[in-house]
mmCIF file of C-alpha atoms in Angstrom:
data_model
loop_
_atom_site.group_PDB
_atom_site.id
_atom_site.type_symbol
_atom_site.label_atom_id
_atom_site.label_comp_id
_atom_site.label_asym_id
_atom_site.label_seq_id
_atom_site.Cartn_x
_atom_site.Cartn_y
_atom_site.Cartn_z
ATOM 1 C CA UNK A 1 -4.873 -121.901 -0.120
ATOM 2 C CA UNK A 2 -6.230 -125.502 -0.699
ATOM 3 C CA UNK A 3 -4.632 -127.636 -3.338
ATOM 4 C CA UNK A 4 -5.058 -131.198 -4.633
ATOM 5 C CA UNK A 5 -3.012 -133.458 -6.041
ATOM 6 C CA UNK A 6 -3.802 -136.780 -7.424
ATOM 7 C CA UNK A 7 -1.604 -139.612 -7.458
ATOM 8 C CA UNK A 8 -1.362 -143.166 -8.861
ATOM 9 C CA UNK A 9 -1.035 -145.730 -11.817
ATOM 10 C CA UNK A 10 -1.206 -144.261 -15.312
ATOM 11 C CA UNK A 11 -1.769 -147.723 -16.388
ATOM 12 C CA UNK A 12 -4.041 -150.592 -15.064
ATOM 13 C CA UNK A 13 -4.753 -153.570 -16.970
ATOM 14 C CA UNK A 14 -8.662 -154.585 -17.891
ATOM 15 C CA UNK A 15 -10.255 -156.757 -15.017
ATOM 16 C CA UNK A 16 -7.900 -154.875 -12.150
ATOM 17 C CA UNK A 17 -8.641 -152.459 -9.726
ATOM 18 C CA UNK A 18 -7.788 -148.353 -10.187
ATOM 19 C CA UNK A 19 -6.661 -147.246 -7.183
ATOM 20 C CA UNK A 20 -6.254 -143.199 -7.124
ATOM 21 C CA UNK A 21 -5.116 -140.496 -3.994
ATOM 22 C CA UNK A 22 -5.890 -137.278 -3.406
ATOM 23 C CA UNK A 23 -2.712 -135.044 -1.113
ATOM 24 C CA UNK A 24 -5.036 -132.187 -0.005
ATOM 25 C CA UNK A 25 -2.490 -129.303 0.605
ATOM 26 C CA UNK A 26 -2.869 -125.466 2.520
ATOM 27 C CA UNK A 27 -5.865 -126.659 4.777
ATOM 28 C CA UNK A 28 -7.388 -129.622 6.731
ATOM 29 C CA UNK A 29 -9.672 -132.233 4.986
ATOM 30 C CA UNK A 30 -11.069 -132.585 8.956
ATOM 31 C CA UNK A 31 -12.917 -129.108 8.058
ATOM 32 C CA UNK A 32 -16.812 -129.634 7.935
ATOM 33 C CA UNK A 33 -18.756 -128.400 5.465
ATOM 34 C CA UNK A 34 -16.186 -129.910 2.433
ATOM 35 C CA UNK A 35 -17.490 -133.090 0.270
ATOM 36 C CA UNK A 36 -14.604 -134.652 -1.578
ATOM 37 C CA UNK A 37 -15.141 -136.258 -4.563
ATOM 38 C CA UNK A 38 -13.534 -138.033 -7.736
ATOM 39 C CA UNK A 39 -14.734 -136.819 -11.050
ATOM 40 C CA UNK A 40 -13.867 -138.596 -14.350
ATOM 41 C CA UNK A 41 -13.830 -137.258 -17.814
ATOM 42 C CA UNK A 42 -13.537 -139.776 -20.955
ATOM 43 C CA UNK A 43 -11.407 -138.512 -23.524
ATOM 44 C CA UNK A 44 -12.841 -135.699 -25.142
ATOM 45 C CA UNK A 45 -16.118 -135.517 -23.220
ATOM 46 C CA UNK A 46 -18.037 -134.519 -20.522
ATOM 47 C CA UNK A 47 -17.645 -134.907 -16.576
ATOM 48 C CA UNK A 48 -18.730 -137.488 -14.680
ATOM 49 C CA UNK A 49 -19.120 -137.781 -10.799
ATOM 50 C CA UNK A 50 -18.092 -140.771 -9.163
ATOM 51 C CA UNK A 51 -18.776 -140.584 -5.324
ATOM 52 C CA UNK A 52 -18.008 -138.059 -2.463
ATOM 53 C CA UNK A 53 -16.610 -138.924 0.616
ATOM 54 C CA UNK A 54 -16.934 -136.615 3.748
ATOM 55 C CA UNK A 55 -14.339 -136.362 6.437
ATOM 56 C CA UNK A 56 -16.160 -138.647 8.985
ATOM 57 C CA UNK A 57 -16.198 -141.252 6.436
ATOM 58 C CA UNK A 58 -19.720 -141.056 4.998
ATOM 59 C CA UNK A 59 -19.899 -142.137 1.299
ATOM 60 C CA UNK A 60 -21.541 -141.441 -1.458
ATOM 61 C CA UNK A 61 -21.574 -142.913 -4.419
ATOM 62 C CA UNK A 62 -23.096 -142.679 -8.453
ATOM 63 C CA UNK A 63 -25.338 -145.379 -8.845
ATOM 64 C CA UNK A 64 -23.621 -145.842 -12.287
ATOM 65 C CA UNK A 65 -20.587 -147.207 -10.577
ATOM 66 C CA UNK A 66 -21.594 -147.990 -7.060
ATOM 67 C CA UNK A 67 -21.124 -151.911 -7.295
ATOM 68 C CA UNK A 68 -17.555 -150.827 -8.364
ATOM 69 C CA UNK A 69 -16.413 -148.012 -6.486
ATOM 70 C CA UNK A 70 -14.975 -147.311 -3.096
ATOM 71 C CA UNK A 71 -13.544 -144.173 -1.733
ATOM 72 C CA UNK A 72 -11.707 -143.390 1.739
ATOM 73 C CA UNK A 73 -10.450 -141.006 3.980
ATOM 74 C CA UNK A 74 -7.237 -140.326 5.518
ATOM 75 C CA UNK A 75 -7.202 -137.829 7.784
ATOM 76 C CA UNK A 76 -4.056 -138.289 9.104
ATOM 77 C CA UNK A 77 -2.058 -138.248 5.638
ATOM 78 C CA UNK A 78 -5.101 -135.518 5.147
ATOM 79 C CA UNK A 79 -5.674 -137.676 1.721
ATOM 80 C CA UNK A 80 -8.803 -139.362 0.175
ATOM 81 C CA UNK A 81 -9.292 -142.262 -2.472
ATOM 82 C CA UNK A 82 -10.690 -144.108 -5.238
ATOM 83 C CA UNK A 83 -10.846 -147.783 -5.716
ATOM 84 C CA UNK A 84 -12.214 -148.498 -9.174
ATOM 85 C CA UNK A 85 -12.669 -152.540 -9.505
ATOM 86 C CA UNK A 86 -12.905 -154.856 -12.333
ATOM 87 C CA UNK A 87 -12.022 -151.887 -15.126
ATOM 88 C CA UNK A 88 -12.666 -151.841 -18.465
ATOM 89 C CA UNK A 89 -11.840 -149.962 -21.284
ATOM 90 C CA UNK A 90 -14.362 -147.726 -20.460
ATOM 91 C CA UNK A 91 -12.714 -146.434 -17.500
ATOM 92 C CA UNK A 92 -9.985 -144.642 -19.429
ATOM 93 C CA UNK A 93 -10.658 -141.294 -18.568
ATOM 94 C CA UNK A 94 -8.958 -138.315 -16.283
ATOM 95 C CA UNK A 95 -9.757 -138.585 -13.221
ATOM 96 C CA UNK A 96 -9.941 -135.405 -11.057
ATOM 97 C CA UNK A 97 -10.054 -135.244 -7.149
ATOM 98 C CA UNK A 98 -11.890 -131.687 -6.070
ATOM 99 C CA UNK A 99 -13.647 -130.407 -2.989
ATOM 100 C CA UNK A 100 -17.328 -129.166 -3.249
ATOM 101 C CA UNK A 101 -17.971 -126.760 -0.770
ATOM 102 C CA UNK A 102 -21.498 -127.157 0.549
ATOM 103 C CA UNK A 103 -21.602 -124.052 2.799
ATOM 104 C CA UNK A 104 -20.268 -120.793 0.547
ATOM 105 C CA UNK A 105 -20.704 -122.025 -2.981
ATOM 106 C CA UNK A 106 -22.665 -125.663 -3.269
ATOM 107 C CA UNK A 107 -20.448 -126.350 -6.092
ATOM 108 C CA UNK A 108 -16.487 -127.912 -6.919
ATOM 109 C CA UNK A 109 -15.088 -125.178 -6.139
ATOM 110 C CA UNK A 110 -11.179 -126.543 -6.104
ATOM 111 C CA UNK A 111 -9.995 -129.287 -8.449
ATOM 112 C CA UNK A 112 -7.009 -130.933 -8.754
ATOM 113 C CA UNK A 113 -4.786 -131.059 -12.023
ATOM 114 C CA UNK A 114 -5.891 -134.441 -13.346
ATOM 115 C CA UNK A 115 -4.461 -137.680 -13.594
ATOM 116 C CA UNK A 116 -4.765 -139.417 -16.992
ATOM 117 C CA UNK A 117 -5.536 -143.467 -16.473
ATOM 118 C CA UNK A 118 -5.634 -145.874 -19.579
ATOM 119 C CA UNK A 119 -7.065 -149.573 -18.967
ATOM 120 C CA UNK A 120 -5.524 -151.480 -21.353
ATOM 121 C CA UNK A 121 -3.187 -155.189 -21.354
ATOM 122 C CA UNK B 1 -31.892 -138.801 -12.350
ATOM 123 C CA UNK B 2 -31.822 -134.915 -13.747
ATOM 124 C CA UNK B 3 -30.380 -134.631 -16.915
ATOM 125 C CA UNK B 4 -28.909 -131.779 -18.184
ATOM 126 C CA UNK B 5 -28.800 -130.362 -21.737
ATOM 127 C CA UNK B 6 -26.659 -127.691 -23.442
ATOM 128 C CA UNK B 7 -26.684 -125.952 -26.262
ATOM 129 C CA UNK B 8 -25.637 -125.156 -29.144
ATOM 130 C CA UNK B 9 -22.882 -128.131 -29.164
ATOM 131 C CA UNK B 10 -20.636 -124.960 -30.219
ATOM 132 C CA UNK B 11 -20.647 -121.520 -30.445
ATOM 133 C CA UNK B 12 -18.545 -120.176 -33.210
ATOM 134 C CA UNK B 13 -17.655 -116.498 -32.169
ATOM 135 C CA UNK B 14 -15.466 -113.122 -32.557
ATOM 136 C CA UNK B 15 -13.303 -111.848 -29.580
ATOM 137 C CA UNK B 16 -15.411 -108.696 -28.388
ATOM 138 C CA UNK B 17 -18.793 -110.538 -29.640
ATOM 139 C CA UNK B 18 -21.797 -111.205 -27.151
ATOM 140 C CA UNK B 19 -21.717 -115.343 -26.280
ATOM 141 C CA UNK B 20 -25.392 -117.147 -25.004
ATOM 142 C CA UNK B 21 -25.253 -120.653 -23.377
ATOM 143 C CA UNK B 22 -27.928 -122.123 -22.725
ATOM 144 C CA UNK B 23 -28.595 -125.488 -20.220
ATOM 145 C CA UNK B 24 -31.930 -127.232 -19.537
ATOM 146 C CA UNK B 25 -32.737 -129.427 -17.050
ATOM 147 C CA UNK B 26 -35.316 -132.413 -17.119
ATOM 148 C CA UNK B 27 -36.863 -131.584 -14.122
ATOM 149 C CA UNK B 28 -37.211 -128.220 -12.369
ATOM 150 C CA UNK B 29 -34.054 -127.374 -10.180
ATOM 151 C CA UNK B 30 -36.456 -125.935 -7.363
ATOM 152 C CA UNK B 31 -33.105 -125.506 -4.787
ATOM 153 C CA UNK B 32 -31.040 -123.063 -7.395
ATOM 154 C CA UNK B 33 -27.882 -125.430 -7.359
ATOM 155 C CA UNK B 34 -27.174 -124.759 -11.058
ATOM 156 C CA UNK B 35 -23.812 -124.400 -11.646
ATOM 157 C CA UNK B 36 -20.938 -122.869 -14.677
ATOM 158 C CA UNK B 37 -17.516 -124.407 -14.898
ATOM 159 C CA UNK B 38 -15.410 -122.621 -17.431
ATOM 160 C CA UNK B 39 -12.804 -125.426 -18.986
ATOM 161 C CA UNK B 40 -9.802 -125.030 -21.323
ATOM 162 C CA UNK B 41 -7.466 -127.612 -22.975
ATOM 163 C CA UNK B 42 -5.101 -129.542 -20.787
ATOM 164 C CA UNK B 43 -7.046 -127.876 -17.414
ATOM 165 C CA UNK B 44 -8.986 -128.595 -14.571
ATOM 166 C CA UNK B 45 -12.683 -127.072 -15.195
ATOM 167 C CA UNK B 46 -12.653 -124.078 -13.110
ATOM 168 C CA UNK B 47 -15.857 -122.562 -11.073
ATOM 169 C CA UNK B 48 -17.658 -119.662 -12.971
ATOM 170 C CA UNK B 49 -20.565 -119.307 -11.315
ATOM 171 C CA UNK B 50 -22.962 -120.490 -8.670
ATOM 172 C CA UNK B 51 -26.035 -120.672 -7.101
ATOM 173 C CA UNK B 52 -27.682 -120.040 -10.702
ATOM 174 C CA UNK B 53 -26.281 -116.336 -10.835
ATOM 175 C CA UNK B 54 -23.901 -115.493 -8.164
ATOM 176 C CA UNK B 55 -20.136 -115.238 -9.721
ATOM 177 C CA UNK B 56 -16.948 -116.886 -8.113
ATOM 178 C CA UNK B 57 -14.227 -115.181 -6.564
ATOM 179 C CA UNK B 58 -11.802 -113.624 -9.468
ATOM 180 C CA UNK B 59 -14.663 -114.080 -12.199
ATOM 181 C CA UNK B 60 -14.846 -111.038 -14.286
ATOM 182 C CA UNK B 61 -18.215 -108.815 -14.669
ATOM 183 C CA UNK B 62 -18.379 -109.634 -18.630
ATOM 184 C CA UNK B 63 -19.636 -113.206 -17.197
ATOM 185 C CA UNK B 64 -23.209 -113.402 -16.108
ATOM 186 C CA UNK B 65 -25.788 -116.071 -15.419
ATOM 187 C CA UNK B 66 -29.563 -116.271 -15.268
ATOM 188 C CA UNK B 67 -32.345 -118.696 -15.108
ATOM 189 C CA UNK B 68 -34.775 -120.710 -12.963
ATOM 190 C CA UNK B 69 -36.834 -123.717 -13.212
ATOM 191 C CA UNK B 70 -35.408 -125.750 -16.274
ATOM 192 C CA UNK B 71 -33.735 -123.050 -18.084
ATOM 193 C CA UNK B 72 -30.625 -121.014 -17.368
ATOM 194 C CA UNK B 73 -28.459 -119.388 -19.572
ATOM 195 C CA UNK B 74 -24.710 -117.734 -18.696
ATOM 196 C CA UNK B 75 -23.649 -114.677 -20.902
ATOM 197 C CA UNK B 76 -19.981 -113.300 -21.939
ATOM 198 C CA UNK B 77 -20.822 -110.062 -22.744
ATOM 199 C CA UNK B 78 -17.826 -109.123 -24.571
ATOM 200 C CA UNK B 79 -15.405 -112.267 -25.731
ATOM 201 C CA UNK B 80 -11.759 -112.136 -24.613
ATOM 202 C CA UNK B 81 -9.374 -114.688 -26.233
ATOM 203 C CA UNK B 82 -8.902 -115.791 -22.854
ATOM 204 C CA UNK B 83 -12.709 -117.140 -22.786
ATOM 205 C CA UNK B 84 -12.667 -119.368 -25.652
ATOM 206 C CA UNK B 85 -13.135 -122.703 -24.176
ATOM 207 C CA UNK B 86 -15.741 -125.264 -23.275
ATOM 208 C CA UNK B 87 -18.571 -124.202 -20.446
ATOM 209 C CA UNK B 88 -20.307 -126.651 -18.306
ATOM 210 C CA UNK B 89 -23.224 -126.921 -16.102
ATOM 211 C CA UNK B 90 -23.930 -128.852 -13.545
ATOM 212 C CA UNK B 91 -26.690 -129.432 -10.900
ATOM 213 C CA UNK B 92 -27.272 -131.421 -7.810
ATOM 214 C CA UNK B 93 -30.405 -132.801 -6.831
ATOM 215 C CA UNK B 94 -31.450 -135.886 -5.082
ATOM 216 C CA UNK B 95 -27.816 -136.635 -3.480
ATOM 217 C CA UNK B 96 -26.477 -136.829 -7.308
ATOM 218 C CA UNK B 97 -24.572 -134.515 -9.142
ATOM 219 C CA UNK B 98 -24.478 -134.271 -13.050
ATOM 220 C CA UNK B 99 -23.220 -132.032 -15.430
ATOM 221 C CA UNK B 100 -24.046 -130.963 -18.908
ATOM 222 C CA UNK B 101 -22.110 -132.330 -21.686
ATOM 223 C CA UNK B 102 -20.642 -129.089 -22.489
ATOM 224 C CA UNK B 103 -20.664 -126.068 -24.858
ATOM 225 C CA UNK B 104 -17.480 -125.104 -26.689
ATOM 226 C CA UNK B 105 -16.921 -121.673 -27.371
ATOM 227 C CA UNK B 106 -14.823 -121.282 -30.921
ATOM 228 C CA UNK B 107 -12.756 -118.722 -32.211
ATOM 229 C CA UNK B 108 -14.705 -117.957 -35.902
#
């Protein structure tokens, strides 16, 4: 079965750029009909969606945090990321990787673990 | 954007007790993509159910979800400890996706 992992810095400093992967495991992030996304939740709140990207590249992105973000795909390394520029304390959050399936469910329906990032100097 | 709001904020409840969550949207979700994510400490949220009323696979029978327009509500019918935790919906409309800000669901 699908599983994903993220990776990356636990720590960035205020003014840098988060930079976050995604290892999708047990299937191919080449299959259509998969968006995969970066969702962030502040400490002790709710979720927020960042962006999708799909496998050929296409982007999508919150218009919260558009001018900041960028995400990519690997297919190769069958991985996907987030660049998060000029942070802010307001950035610390978790940020989860997961794959909405828009053909059987229209919803996130695998997530990865979470990765916990704190801006701060 | 649509916004969504749940409530209560928390549900304080018994283990075999009937839970009631409730999410309303701004705007009429006219294309059913409302959405349940159960989440517990430390976790990942996990899919509940989708397409307003249609469970995931694994979810247990005791879970059920209704609604259309702006209103939808997901039911527990009978609390196991294993349900206490905090339930999110979530819609997409208009290439966005958002997400409640969450009902927790208490042991009282």
């Amino acid at each position: 079965q699908v599983q994903l992992q993220e990776s990356g810095p636990g720590l960035v400093k205020p003014s840098q750029t988060l930079s976050l992967t995604c290892i999708v495991s047990g299937g191919s992030i080449s299959n259509g009909g998969y968006y995969w996304s970066w969702i962030r939740q502040h400490p002790g709140k709710g979720l927020e969606w960042i962006g999708y990207i799909y496998y050929i590249g296409s982007t999508y992105y919150s218009p919260s945090l558009k001018s900041r973000v960028t995400i990519s795909v690997d297919t190769s390394e069958n991985q996907f990321s987030l660049k998060l520029s000029s942070v802010t304390a307001a950035d610390t959050a978790i940020y989860y990787c997961a794959r909405y399936d828009s053909s059987a469910y229209d919803a996130f329906d695998i997530w990865g673990q979470g990765t916990m990032v704190t801006v701060s100097s | 954007e649509i916004v969504l709001t749940q409530s209560p904020g928390t549900l304080s409840l018994s283990p075999g007790e009937r839970a009631t969550l409730s999410c309303r949207a701004s705007q009429s979700l006219r294309n059913n993509y409302l959405v349940w994510y159960q989440q517990k400490p430390g976790q990942a949220p996990r899919l509940l159910i989708y397409g307003v009323f249609n469970r995931a696979t694994g979810i247990p029978d005791r879970f059920s979800a209704s609604g259309s327009g702006t209103d939808f509500t997901l039911t527990i019918s009978r609390l196991e400890p294993e349900d206490f935790a905090v339930y999110y919906c979530q819609q997409y409309g208009s290439s966005l996706w958002t997400f409640g800000q969450g009902t927790k669901v208490e042991i009282k």
